[in-house]
Amino acid sequence: MKASRTVPQAVLHRLPRYYRYLGDLLEDGVERISSSELGKRMNATASQIRQDFNYFGGFGHQGYGYNVAKLYREIADILGISNPKTAIILGMGRLGTAIVNRITFTKRGFEVIGVFDNDPALIGKKIGTFTVLDVAKLEDFCKEHKPVAAFLTLPREAAADTALKLEALGIRGFWNFSSGYIRLNDPTIPVENMHLGDSLMTLSCRMQEHDIKND
Amino acid sequence: MKASRTVPQAVLHRLPRYYRYLGDLLEDGVERISSSELGKRMNATASQIRQDFNYFGGFGHQGYGYNVAKLYREIADILGISNPKTAIILGMGRLGTAIVNRITFTKRGFEVIGVFDNDPALIGKKIGTFTVLDVAKLEDFCKEHKPVAAFLTLPREAAADTALKLEALGIRGFWNFSSGYIRLNDPTIPVENMHLGDSLMTLSCRMQEHDIKND
């Protein structure tokens, strides 16, 4: 099943959270859940949950609740998780390593097939199940293995040029941790930015709104 | 200067990006910039930029552009950057270490005054300018130094309990990297979540919308 183009972005952005939460329920052996119970656990109203799920054809039965496993599979399809996309990671310093250690990529829609760095101290090193490859071999690797996504955990200075190079090598989706600007020739290519500094400034701003100061 | 309560959340969420960008301009020695030039560089329209800045009393002169340094300072005030809040970090594994190494906290509104872990291999270790403290000393530390914010880079299982404990110890703002749910007794306390897995699923979903698949 595929989400129709008319699904609002706001709904799509809530799906990862629904998906994670349903995964927890599955692990706990929960087979059915009502929209009101799901809402209560997720700080949403039952009606919002019903509205959101209606965009994907319902999935539920009035007065009977949702089948957790079925809902989980259908959201997985919409998120593209059942169809993992090949990815490479550029930058295997502490952040790249932390990501490899914390995330099960196949549960998030990706299969990482290569990790790269330019630091001789890292090249050849084993990190998790990966061996760090020399970034000098990036072009050959892409031609041979045709990854479609790239995760950038590079220093800021390197991100923009690397992204353009990767676009030329066929990368069609970017997960970017660098605070540098990525400008691609094709502006329709999805780029998801994880700007750590921006998130922290938003927290600062919200605390200031609440007038929270040091003693 | 303080943002009025009527500033829309969407505008507030754009401020960190404006702020970063103006910082780059300052470093490049740019003294004035027009809204159209700023818009072009930031992929926004001049009119959106003028509208956004109008919420904070303008800052610009028609046909003359914005004074970069002044605008930078005023946005810094709104974001609470000129008024750093004391913070502690819980979890000094790879992710905590990566964050300490990548972010200049004082440029983002915070002053980190203590970093903690429960791993004997990490306690006492020097990471950047910090020495990792034993989490057993957390309570005494908070009573003495009264930090107001906490950054959680803990494993998922530990996040919820730790957050509640920190709330009781006076923490009034959370930056949370754990995928676990944080529920505080006071629901008005700001929590900024950095859900790595959700961001990755959003990329997967957007790539699927563009019908990007492996060869």
mmCIF file of N, CA and C in Angstrom, chain A residues 166-212:
data_model
loop_
_atom_site.group_PDB
_atom_site.id
_atom_site.type_symbol
_atom_site.label_atom_id
_atom_site.label_comp_id
_atom_site.label_asym_id
_atom_site.label_seq_id
_atom_site.Cartn_x
_atom_site.Cartn_y
_atom_site.Cartn_z
ATOM 1 N N LEU A 166 28.165 13.257 -4.345
ATOM 2 C CA LEU A 166 27.309 12.078 -4.169
ATOM 3 C C LEU A 166 26.084 12.154 -5.086
ATOM 4 N N GLU A 167 25.561 13.359 -5.276
ATOM 5 C CA GLU A 167 24.435 13.501 -6.197
ATOM 6 C C GLU A 167 24.855 13.032 -7.599
ATOM 7 N N ALA A 168 26.049 13.460 -8.013
ATOM 8 C CA ALA A 168 26.554 13.059 -9.326
ATOM 9 C C ALA A 168 26.763 11.545 -9.406
ATOM 10 N N LEU A 169 27.014 10.931 -8.257
ATOM 11 C CA LEU A 169 27.226 9.476 -8.221
ATOM 12 C C LEU A 169 25.924 8.702 -8.057
ATOM 13 N N GLY A 170 24.801 9.411 -8.090
ATOM 14 C CA GLY A 170 23.517 8.702 -8.110
ATOM 15 C C GLY A 170 22.755 8.667 -6.795
ATOM 16 N N ILE A 171 23.266 9.342 -5.756
ATOM 17 C CA ILE A 171 22.552 9.347 -4.469
ATOM 18 C C ILE A 171 21.271 10.169 -4.613
ATOM 19 N N ARG A 172 20.154 9.626 -4.124
ATOM 20 C CA ARG A 172 18.851 10.269 -4.302
ATOM 21 C C ARG A 172 18.126 10.547 -2.991
ATOM 22 N N GLY A 173 18.877 10.570 -1.873
ATOM 23 C CA GLY A 173 18.284 10.926 -0.587
ATOM 24 C C GLY A 173 19.413 11.146 0.411
ATOM 25 N N PHE A 174 19.308 12.207 1.214
ATOM 26 C CA PHE A 174 20.383 12.561 2.144
ATOM 27 C C PHE A 174 19.849 12.705 3.564
ATOM 28 N N TRP A 175 20.593 12.153 4.513
ATOM 29 C CA TRP A 175 20.347 12.394 5.931
ATOM 30 C C TRP A 175 21.556 13.185 6.415
ATOM 31 N N ASN A 176 21.340 14.441 6.724
ATOM 32 C CA ASN A 176 22.459 15.353 6.928
ATOM 33 C C ASN A 176 22.575 15.840 8.372
ATOM 34 N N PHE A 177 23.691 15.532 9.020
ATOM 35 C CA PHE A 177 23.951 15.998 10.384
ATOM 36 C C PHE A 177 24.837 17.223 10.426
ATOM 37 N N SER A 178 25.341 17.621 9.275
ATOM 38 C CA SER A 178 26.240 18.763 9.286
ATOM 39 C C SER A 178 25.425 20.037 9.359
ATOM 40 N N SER A 179 25.981 21.072 10.007
ATOM 41 C CA SER A 179 25.255 22.337 10.068
ATOM 42 C C SER A 179 25.483 23.157 8.802
ATOM 43 N N GLY A 180 26.314 22.644 7.894
ATOM 44 C CA GLY A 180 26.552 23.349 6.632
ATOM 45 C C GLY A 180 25.352 23.233 5.703
ATOM 46 N N TYR A 181 25.299 24.085 4.701
ATOM 47 C CA TYR A 181 24.186 24.078 3.762
ATOM 48 C C TYR A 181 24.452 23.102 2.638
ATOM 49 N N ILE A 182 23.446 22.313 2.346
ATOM 50 C CA ILE A 182 23.539 21.391 1.221
ATOM 51 C C ILE A 182 22.652 21.930 0.113
ATOM 52 N N ARG A 183 23.255 22.164 -1.038
ATOM 53 C CA ARG A 183 22.498 22.610 -2.206
ATOM 54 C C ARG A 183 22.756 21.617 -3.304
ATOM 55 N N LEU A 184 21.708 20.975 -3.754
ATOM 56 C CA LEU A 184 21.871 19.986 -4.808
ATOM 57 C C LEU A 184 21.426 20.591 -6.132
ATOM 58 N N ASN A 185 21.897 20.011 -7.226
ATOM 59 C CA ASN A 185 21.443 20.488 -8.537
ATOM 60 C C ASN A 185 19.968 20.181 -8.738
ATOM 61 N N ASP A 186 19.540 19.028 -8.226
ATOM 62 C CA ASP A 186 18.127 18.657 -8.312
ATOM 63 C C ASP A 186 17.466 18.945 -6.965
ATOM 64 N N PRO A 187 16.697 20.046 -6.886
ATOM 65 C CA PRO A 187 16.140 20.444 -5.586
ATOM 66 C C PRO A 187 15.013 19.523 -5.099
ATOM 67 N N THR A 188 14.588 18.572 -5.940
ATOM 68 C CA THR A 188 13.514 17.675 -5.484
ATOM 69 C C THR A 188 14.058 16.481 -4.689
ATOM 70 N N ILE A 189 15.379 16.302 -4.678
ATOM 71 C CA ILE A 189 15.948 15.172 -3.918
ATOM 72 C C ILE A 189 15.722 15.404 -2.420
ATOM 73 N N PRO A 190 15.120 14.437 -1.716
ATOM 74 C CA PRO A 190 14.862 14.637 -0.287
ATOM 75 C C PRO A 190 16.149 14.766 0.537
ATOM 76 N N VAL A 191 16.181 15.781 1.370
ATOM 77 C CA VAL A 191 17.270 15.977 2.336
ATOM 78 C C VAL A 191 16.627 16.123 3.708
ATOM 79 N N GLU A 192 16.929 15.230 4.628
ATOM 80 C CA GLU A 192 16.463 15.375 6.007
ATOM 81 C C GLU A 192 17.624 15.894 6.836
ATOM 82 N N ASN A 193 17.439 17.078 7.388
ATOM 83 C CA ASN A 193 18.506 17.685 8.187
ATOM 84 C C ASN A 193 18.313 17.398 9.664
ATOM 85 N N MET A 194 19.392 17.027 10.340
ATOM 86 C CA MET A 194 19.376 16.902 11.788
ATOM 87 C C MET A 194 20.320 17.974 12.317
ATOM 88 N N HIS A 195 19.776 19.177 12.488
ATOM 89 C CA HIS A 195 20.625 20.261 12.960
ATOM 90 C C HIS A 195 20.622 20.278 14.477
ATOM 91 N N LEU A 196 21.654 19.692 15.077
ATOM 92 C CA LEU A 196 21.715 19.611 16.527
ATOM 93 C C LEU A 196 21.651 20.999 17.146
ATOM 94 N N GLY A 197 22.418 21.931 16.592
ATOM 95 C CA GLY A 197 22.470 23.280 17.161
ATOM 96 C C GLY A 197 21.118 23.985 17.099
ATOM 97 N N ASP A 198 20.372 23.782 16.012
ATOM 98 C CA ASP A 198 19.056 24.424 15.884
ATOM 99 C C ASP A 198 18.092 23.888 16.932
ATOM 100 N N SER A 199 18.149 22.583 17.148
ATOM 101 C CA SER A 199 17.268 21.968 18.144
ATOM 102 C C SER A 199 17.581 22.539 19.530
ATOM 103 N N LEU A 200 18.871 22.696 19.796
ATOM 104 C CA LEU A 200 19.277 23.221 21.102
ATOM 105 C C LEU A 200 18.841 24.677 21.263
ATOM 106 N N MET A 201 18.932 25.468 20.193
ATOM 107 C CA MET A 201 18.483 26.865 20.264
ATOM 108 C C MET A 201 16.970 26.934 20.454
ATOM 109 N N THR A 202 16.248 25.995 19.862
ATOM 110 C CA THR A 202 14.789 25.972 20.062
ATOM 111 C C THR A 202 14.471 25.704 21.528
ATOM 112 N N LEU A 203 15.219 24.776 22.140
ATOM 113 C CA LEU A 203 15.020 24.534 23.576
ATOM 114 C C LEU A 203 15.311 25.803 24.371
ATOM 115 N N SER A 204 16.403 26.470 24.024
ATOM 116 C CA SER A 204 16.768 27.707 24.720
ATOM 117 C C SER A 204 15.633 28.730 24.617
ATOM 118 N N CYS A 205 15.096 28.865 23.411
ATOM 119 C CA CYS A 205 14.019 29.822 23.162
ATOM 120 C C CYS A 205 12.773 29.454 23.981
ATOM 121 N N ARG A 206 12.424 28.177 24.017
ATOM 122 C CA ARG A 206 11.233 27.751 24.763
ATOM 123 C C ARG A 206 11.433 27.944 26.266
ATOM 124 N N MET A 207 12.654 27.706 26.757
ATOM 125 C CA MET A 207 12.920 27.922 28.182
ATOM 126 C C MET A 207 12.841 29.413 28.504
ATOM 127 N N GLN A 208 13.345 30.227 27.585
ATOM 128 C CA GLN A 208 13.271 31.670 27.783
ATOM 129 C C GLN A 208 11.814 32.146 27.805
ATOM 130 N N GLU A 209 10.988 31.582 26.921
ATOM 131 C CA GLU A 209 9.550 31.913 26.921
ATOM 132 C C GLU A 209 8.924 31.591 28.276
ATOM 133 N N HIS A 210 9.410 30.514 28.902
ATOM 134 C CA HIS A 210 8.897 30.140 30.223
ATOM 135 C C HIS A 210 9.619 30.888 31.344
ATOM 136 N N ASP A 211 10.512 31.780 30.918
ATOM 137 C CA ASP A 211 11.229 32.605 31.889
ATOM 138 C C ASP A 211 12.080 31.766 32.835
ATOM 139 N N ILE A 212 12.660 30.701 32.309
ATOM 140 C CA ILE A 212 13.531 29.853 33.131
ATOM 141 C C ILE A 212 14.954 30.381 33.050
#
